[in-house]
XYZ file of C-alpha atoms in Angstrom:
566
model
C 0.000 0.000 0.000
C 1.256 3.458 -1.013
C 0.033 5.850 1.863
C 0.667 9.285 0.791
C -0.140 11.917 3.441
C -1.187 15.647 3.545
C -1.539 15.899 -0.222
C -2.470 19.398 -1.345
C -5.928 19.806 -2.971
C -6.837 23.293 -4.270
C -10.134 24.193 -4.851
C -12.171 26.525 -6.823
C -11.508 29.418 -4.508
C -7.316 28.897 -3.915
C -8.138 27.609 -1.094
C -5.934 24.235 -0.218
C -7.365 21.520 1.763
C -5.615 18.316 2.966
C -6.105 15.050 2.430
C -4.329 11.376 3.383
C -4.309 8.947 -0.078
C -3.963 5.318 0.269
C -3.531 3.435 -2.653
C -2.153 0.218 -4.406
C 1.139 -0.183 -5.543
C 1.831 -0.056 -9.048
C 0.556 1.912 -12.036
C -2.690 0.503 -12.826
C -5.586 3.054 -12.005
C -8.188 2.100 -9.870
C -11.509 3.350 -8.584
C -11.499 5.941 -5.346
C -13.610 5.757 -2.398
C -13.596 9.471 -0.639
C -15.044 10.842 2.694
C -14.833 14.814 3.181
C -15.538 16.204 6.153
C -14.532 18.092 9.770
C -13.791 14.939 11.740
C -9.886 14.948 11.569
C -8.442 12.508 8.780
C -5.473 11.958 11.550
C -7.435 11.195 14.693
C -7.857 7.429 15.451
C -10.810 5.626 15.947
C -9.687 4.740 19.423
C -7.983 7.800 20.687
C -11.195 9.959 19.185
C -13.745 7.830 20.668
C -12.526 5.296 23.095
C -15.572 3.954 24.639
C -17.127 3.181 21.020
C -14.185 1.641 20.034
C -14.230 -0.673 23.351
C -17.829 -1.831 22.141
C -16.949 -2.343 18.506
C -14.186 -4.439 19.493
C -16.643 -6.260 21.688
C -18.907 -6.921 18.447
C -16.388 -7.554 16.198
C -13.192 -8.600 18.211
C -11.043 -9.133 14.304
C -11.314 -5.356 13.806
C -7.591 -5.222 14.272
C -6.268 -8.228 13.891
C -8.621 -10.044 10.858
C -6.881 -8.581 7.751
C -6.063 -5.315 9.287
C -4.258 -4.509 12.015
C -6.051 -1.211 12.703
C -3.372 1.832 12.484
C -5.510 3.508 10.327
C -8.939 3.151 11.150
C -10.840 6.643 11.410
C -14.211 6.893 13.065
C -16.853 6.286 10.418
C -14.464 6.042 7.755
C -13.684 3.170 5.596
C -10.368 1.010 6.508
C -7.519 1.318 3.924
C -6.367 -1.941 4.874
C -9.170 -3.794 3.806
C -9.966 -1.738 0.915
C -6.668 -1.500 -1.127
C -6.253 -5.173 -1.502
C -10.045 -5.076 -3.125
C -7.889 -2.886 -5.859
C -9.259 0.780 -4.624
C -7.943 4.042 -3.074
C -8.970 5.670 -0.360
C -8.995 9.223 -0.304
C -9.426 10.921 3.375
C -9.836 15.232 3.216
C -10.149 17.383 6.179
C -12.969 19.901 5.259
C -12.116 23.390 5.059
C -10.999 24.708 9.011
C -10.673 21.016 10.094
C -7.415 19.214 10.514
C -4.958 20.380 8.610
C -6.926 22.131 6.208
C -6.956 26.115 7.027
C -9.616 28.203 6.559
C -13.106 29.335 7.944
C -14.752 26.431 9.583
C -18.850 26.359 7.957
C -20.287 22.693 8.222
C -22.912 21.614 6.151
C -22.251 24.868 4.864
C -22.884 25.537 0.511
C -18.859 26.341 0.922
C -18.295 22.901 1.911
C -20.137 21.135 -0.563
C -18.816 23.066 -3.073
C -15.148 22.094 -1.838
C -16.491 18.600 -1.262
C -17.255 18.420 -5.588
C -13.914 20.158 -6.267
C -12.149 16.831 -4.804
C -14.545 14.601 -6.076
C -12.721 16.049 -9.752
C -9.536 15.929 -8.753
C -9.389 12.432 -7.422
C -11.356 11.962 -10.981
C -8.011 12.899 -12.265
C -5.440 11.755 -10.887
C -2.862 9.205 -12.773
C -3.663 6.403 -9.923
C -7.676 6.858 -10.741
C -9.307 5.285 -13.405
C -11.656 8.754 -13.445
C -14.391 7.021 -10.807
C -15.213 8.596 -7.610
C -17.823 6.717 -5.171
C -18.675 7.890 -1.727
C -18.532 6.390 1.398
C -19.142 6.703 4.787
C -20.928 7.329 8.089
C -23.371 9.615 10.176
C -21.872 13.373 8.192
C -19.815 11.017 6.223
C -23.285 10.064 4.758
C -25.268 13.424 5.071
C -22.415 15.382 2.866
C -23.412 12.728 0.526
C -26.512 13.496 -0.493
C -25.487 17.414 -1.380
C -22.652 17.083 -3.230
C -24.202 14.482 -5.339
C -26.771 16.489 -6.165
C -24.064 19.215 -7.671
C -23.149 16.505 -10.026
C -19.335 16.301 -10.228
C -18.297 14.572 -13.667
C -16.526 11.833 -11.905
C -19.036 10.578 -9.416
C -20.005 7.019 -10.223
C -21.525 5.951 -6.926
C -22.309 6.919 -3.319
C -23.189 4.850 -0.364
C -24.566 6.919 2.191
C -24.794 4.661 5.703
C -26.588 5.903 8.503
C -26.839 9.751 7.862
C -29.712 12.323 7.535
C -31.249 13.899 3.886
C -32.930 16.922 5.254
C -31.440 19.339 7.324
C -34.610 20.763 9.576
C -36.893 17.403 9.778
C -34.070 15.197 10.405
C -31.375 17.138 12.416
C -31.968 20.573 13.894
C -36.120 20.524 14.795
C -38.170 17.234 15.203
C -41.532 17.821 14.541
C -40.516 21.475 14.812
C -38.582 20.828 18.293
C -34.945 22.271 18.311
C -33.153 19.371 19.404
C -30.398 21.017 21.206
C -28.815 18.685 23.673
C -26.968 16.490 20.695
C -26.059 19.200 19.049
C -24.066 20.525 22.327
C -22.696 17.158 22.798
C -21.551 16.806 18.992
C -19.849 20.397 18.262
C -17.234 20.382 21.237
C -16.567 16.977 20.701
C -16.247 15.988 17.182
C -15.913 19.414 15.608
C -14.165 22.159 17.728
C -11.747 19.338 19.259
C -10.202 19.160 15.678
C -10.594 22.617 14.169
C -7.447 23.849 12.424
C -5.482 25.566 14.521
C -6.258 24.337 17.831
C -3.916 24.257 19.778
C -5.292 22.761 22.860
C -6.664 19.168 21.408
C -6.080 16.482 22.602
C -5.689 14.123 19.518
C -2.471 12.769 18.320
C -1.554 11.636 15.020
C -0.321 8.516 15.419
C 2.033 8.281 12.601
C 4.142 11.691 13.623
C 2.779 11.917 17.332
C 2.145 16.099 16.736
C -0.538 17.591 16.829
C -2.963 16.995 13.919
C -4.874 20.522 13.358
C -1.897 22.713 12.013
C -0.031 25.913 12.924
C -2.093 26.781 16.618
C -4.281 30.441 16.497
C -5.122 32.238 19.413
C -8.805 31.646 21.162
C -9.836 34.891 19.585
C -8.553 33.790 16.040
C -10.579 30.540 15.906
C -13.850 31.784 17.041
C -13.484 34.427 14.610
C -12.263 31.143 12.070
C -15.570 29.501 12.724
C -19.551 29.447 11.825
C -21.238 28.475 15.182
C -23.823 25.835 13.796
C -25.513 25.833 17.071
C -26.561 29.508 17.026
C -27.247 29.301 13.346
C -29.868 26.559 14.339
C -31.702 28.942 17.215
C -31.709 31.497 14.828
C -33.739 29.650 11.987
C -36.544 28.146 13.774
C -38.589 27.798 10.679
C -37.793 26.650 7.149
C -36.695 29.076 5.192
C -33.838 30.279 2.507
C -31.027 29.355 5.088
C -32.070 25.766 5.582
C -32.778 25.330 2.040
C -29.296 26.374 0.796
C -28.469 23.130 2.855
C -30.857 20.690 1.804
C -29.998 18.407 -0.766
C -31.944 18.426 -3.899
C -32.380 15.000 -4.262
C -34.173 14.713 -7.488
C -31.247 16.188 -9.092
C -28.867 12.646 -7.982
C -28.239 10.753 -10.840
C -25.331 8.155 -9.793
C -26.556 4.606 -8.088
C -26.929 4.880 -4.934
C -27.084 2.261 -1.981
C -28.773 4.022 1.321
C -27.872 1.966 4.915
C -30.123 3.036 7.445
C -30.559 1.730 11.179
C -33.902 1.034 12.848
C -33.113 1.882 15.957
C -31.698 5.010 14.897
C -34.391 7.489 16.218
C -33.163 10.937 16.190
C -30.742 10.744 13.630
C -30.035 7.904 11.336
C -33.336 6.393 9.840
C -35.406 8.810 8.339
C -33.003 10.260 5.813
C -32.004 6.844 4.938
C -35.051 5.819 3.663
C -36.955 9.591 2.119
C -32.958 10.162 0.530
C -33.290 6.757 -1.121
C -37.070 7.712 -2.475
C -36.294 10.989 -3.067
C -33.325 10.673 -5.315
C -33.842 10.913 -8.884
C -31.509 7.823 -9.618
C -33.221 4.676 -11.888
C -30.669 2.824 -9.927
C -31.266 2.952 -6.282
C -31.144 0.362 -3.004
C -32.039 0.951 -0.042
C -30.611 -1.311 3.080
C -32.210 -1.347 6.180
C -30.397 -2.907 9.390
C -30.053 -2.752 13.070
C -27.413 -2.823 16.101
C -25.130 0.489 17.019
C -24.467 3.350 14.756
C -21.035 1.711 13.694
C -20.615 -1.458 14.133
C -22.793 -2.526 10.801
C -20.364 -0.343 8.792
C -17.067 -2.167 10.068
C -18.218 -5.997 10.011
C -17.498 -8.345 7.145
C -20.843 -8.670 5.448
C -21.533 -5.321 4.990
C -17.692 -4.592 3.692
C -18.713 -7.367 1.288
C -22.357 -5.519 0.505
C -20.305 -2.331 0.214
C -17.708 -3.885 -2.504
C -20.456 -5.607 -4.598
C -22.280 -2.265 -5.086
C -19.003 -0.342 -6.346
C -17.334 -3.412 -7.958
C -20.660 -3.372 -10.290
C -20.206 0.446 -10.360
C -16.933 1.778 -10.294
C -15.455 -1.169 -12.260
C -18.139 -2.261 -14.207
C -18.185 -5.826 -13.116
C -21.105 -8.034 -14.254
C -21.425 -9.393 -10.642
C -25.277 -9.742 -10.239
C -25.326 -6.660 -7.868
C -28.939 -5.697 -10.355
C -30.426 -8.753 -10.225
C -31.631 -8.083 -6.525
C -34.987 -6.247 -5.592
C -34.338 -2.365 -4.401
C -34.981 -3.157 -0.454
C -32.597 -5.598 1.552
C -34.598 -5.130 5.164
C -33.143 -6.978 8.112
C -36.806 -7.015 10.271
C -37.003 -7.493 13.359
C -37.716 -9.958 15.789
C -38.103 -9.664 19.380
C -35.148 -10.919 21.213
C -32.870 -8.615 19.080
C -33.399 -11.480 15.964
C -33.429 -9.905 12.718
C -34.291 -11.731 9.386
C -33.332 -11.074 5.782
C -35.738 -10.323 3.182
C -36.061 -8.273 -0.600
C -38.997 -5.884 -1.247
C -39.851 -4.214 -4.543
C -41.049 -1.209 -2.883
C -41.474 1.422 -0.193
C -43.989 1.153 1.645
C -44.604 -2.390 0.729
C -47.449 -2.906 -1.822
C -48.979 -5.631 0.500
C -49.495 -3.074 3.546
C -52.966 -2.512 4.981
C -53.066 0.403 6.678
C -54.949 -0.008 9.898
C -56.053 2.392 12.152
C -56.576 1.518 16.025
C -57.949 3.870 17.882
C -56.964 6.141 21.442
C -59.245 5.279 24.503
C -58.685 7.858 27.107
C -61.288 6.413 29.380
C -59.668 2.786 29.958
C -56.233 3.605 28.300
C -56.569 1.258 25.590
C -55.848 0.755 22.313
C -58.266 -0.899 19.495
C -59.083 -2.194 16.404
C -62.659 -0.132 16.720
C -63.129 3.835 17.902
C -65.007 3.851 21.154
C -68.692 5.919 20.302
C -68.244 8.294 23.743
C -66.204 11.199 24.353
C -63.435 10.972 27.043
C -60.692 12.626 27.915
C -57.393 12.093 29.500
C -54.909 14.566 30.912
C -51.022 15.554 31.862
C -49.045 18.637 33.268
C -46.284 19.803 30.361
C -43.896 19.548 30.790
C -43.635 15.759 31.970
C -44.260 12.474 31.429
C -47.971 11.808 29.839
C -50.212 8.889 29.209
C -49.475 5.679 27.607
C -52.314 3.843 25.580
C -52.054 -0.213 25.085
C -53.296 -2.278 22.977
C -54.883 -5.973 23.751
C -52.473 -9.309 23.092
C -52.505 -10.264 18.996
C -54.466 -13.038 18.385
C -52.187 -13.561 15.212
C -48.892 -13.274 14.417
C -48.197 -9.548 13.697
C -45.648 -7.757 11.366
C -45.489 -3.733 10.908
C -43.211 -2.648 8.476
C -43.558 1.017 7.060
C -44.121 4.474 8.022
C -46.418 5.530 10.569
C -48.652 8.417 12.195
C -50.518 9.460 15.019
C -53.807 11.539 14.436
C -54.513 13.016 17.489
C -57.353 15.309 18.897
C -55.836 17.541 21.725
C -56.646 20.876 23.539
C -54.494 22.566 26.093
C -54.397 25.740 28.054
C -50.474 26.275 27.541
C -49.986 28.984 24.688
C -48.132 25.653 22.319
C -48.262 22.270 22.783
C -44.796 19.787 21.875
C -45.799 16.174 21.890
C -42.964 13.283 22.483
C -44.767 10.292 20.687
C -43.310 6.832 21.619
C -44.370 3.219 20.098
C -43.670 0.280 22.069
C -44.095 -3.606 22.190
C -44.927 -5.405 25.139
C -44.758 -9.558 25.646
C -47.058 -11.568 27.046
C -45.335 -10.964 30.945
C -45.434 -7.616 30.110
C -41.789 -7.030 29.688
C -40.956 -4.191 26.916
C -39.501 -5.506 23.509
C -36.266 -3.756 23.426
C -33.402 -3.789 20.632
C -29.954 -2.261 20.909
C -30.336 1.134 19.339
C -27.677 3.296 17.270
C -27.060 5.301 20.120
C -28.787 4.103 23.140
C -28.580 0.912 24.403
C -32.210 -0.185 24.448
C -34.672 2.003 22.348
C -38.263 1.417 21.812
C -40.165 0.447 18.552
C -40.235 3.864 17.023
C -40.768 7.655 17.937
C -41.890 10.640 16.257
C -42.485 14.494 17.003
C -44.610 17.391 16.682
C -44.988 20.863 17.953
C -48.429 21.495 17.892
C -48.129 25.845 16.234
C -46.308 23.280 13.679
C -49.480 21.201 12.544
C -49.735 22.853 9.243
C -49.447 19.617 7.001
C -48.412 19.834 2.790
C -51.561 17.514 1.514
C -49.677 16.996 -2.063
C -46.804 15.759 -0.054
C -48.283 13.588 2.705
C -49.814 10.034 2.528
C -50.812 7.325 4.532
C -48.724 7.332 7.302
C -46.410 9.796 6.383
C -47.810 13.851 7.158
C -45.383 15.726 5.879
C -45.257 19.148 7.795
C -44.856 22.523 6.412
C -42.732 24.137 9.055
C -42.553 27.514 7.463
C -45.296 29.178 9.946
C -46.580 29.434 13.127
C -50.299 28.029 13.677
C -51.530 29.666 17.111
C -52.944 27.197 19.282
C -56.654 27.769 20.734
C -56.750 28.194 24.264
C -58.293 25.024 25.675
C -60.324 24.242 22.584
C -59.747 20.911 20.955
C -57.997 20.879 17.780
C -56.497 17.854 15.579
C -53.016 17.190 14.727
C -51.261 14.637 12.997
C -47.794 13.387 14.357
C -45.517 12.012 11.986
C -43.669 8.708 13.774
C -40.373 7.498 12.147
C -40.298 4.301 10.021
C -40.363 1.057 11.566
C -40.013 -2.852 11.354
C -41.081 -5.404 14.495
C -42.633 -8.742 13.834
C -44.383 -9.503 16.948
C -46.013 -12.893 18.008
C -49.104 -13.943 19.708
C -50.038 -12.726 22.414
C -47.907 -9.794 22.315
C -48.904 -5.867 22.704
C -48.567 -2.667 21.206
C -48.827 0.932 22.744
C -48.175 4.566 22.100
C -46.861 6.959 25.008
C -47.805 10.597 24.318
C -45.289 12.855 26.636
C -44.843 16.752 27.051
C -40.923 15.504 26.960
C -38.071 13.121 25.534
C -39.476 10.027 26.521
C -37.853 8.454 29.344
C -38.007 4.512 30.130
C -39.431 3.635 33.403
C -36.486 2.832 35.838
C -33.906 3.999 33.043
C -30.224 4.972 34.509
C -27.301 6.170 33.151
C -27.114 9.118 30.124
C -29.202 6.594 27.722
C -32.886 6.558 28.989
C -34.590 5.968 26.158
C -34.207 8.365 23.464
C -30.223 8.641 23.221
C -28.426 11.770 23.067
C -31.296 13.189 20.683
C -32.953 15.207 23.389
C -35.236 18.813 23.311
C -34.208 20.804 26.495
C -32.818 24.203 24.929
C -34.898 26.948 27.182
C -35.052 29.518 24.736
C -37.316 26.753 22.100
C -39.201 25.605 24.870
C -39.850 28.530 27.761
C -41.373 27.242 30.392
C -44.020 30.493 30.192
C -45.250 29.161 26.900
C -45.204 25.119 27.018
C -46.315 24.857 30.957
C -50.206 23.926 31.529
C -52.343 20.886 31.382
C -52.299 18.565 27.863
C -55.083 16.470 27.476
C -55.840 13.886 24.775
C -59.400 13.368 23.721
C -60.492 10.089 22.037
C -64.525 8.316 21.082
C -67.415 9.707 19.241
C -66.173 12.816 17.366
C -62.752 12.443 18.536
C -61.358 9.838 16.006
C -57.865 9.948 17.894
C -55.992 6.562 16.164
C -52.371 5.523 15.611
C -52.156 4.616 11.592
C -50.087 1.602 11.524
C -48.193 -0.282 8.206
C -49.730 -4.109 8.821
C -48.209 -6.543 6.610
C -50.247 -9.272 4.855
C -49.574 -12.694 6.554
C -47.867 -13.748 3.209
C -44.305 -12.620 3.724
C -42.133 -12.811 0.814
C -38.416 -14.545 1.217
């Protein structure tokens, strides 16, 4: 392997970035696999992220010793040591103001993705490169993705976006029109400011010189004046508007193949834009690969390597290798007891699904197959925890696969209303099905969002389980009047057996498990506690949920014919 480090990439601007090329020996050219981003291209998984790293070597103990001994594995970034035998390179660049790569630090700014299609061209053209480019990688790895591949670069031939969000707002800054702050403030220290160029107090080593690994040190004043702080930007664009668009992928406009890896349990962050990227994106040739387990782990293990080289073997060197011949949806779905299955679908949502409604009863705290003809009403302080509504054991052997939605009729006497929506699965001794989420160690079936001054819905984008939200106004709220709303709920998958339950726990905050400990309760890191979205002055008073007669308050669920494909 030829491992050529800190190579000089100019860009449109003048501006040079930095970037770390592995490659084979020899002169014959091969296809590139790049990742550009603000992550450090030096930092090691295991200095970067050390308790990740512990549980990935738990899951996968050959990380570092099964064909690669490690040295240069990067969190959420491909491993050249597994890769450059397969006969590709891998190109690493720290984004503008990251690493070693001066300048203003903007992520998920139109500057980076602009820089990001300016290396995509000159890895296209390089004497080592046989002129394809694919993308891979995780989490922002991913996101990046879908922009620059929208901007087209000549030499794109692929992408392979795994685990990472499509639109900005929905998926990443505001739930259901919710700032979710606390990730955010967890993430931008961390992963971002620890390796800005020119910071001189990090803590991460490069490995192979044992310097520092974010350049020529600037004074505190210097870097905050080098930066773009993406948490204000957030507060300050609390609606949809021209800012968030400039940042939101066009997908129609992706032509390359694509192969989208999302995570079930990855509430918060890393499902949704998995699966509307892959159904938004204008490519004819498109997958879409649904799994579940932590956020990294998938990415790292040998099957999925091998998924990831039969996608860009077929198309970054053109090899007949079958990679067509299987239906657009590989879904793992799940199985209590944290079993997951293989099987192909044609289509999302599946053709087979019957939509079924069952319906809120506030009066006994159940869930049905039938609405209940009288009025009731059931009611919780905001914030805090609310009411949970469950359904009676399955006489039949139960699969929901799909998007889903919560119509709800509500009235309050706060000025706005945010409601926490939370689906979970109950066995017959009542214990909760629980799986291993992507960032929390035991998540529930699915979760969704919704500020209620954000109900205003886009009919000619919406369908059956899936509202899709406007976000662009405020909708007052009536003052203890009842009014409807529909909550969209993230995508799920759960096969559950007989005798088994379903519920839906409507809180006035992140949903916390009963008994939880530790940082992980129950909704991971992605958490909505940022005072100045959610005064107390305007979200404190009594939430009540109103179900029977005229109140047609009903979860809409994806039920799957009994007639499964394999």
């Amino acid at each position: 392997m030829i491992f050529e480090k800190n190579v000089e990439i100019k860009v449109r601007d003048g501006a040079v970035l930095r970037a770390n090329v592995f490659r084979p020996e020899g002169d014959a050219p091969v296809p590139v696999l790049m990742t550009h981003g603000p992550y450090g291209k030096d930092a090691h998984f295991e200095d970067a992220f050390k308790p990740q790293w512990d549980e990935l070597k738990r899951l996968y103990p050959g990380i570092d010793t099964d064909g690669s001994s490690g040295h240069y594995l990067r969190w959420e970034v491909a491993d050249p040591e597994r890769w450059i035998p397969l006969g590709y390179a891998i190109v690493v660049v720290d984004s503008r103001g990251a690493g070693e790569s001066p300048g203003k630090l903007q992520v998920w700014s139109p500057q980076e993705v602009d820089d990001y299609h300016d290396c995509i061209e000159w890895a296209g053209t390089q004497s080592w490169s046989n002129g394809k480019v694919g993308l891979l990688g995780i989490s922002y790895y991913a996101m990046n993705q879908w922009q620059v591949a929208a901007t087209r670069p000549i030499h794109l031939a692929a992408i392979c976006p795994w685990e990472g969000a499509a639109d900005f707002y929905r998926d990443v800054s505001h739930h259901g029109g919710i700032f979710g702050n606390h990730f955010l403030q967890i993430w931008y220290p961390k992963q971002i400011l620890a390796v800005q160029n020119g910071n001189g107090q990090s803590s991460y080593i490069d490995r192979d010189t044992g310097k520092m690994m974010t350049g020529s040190p600037l004074t505190p004043d210097e870097l905050a004046a080098n930066r773009v702080d993406i948490i204000d930007q957030f507060r300050q664009h609390p609606l949809i508007d021209d800012w968030y668009e400039a940042r939101t992928s066009r997908l129609s406009q992706i032509e390359v193949p694509v192969l989208s890896a999302g995570n079930w349990g990855g509430m918060g962050l890393h499902l949704r834009g998995n699966i509307y990227g892959f159904l938004g994106t204008g490519s004819q040739q498109k997958w879409l690969q649904m799994h579940g387990g932590t956020h990294w782990e998938s990415f790292y293990l040998p099957q999925y390597v091998e998924l990831q080289k039969r996608f860009f073997d077929r198309f970054l060197k053109a090899e007949e290798n079958g990679w067509e011949e299987q239906p657009p949806l590989i879904l793992e779905v799940r199985h209590p007891g944290e079993k997951f299955v293989t099987r192909y679908e044609h289509e999302w949502p599946l053709a087979r699904t019957e939509w079924t409604a069952m319906y809120l009863d506030a009066s006994s705290k159940g869930l049905s197959d039938s609405p209940r003809p009288q009025e009731a009403g059931s009611s919780y302080e905001a914030p805090g925890a609310g009411i949970e509504f469950v359904s009676e054991p399955f006489s039949v052997e139960t699969e929901f696969t799909g998007p889903l939605s919560a119509a709800l009729w509500v009235k309050t006497d706060a000025q706005d209303m945010d409601l926490f929506v939370t689906i979970r699965a109950y066995d017959p001794q009542r214990k909760e099905v629980l799986f291993r989420g992507a960032t929390d160690p035991a998540v529930p079936i699915a979760q969704g969002w919704l500020r209620a001054s954000h109900r205003k819905t886009i009919p000619e984008l919406s369908s059956a389980g899936r509202p899709h939200h406007e976000h662009r106004m405020i909708e007052p709220v009536p003052s203890n009047e009842p009014f409807r709303v529909e909550v969209e709920i993230w995508p799920t998958c759960i096969v559950l057996p007989v005798g088994y339950r379903i519920s839906v726990r409507i809180d006035a905050q992140d949903f916390e498990r009963e008994g939880a400990t530790g940082p992980r309760k129950g909704s991971g890191p992605f958490l909505h506690t940022d005072s100045t979205d959610r005064p107390p002055e305007r979200f404190r008073g009594r939430n009540t949920i109103l179900t029977g007669g005229r109140f047609d308050s009903h979860l809409m669920l994806p039920r799957i014919a009994a007639t499964s494909k394999t």
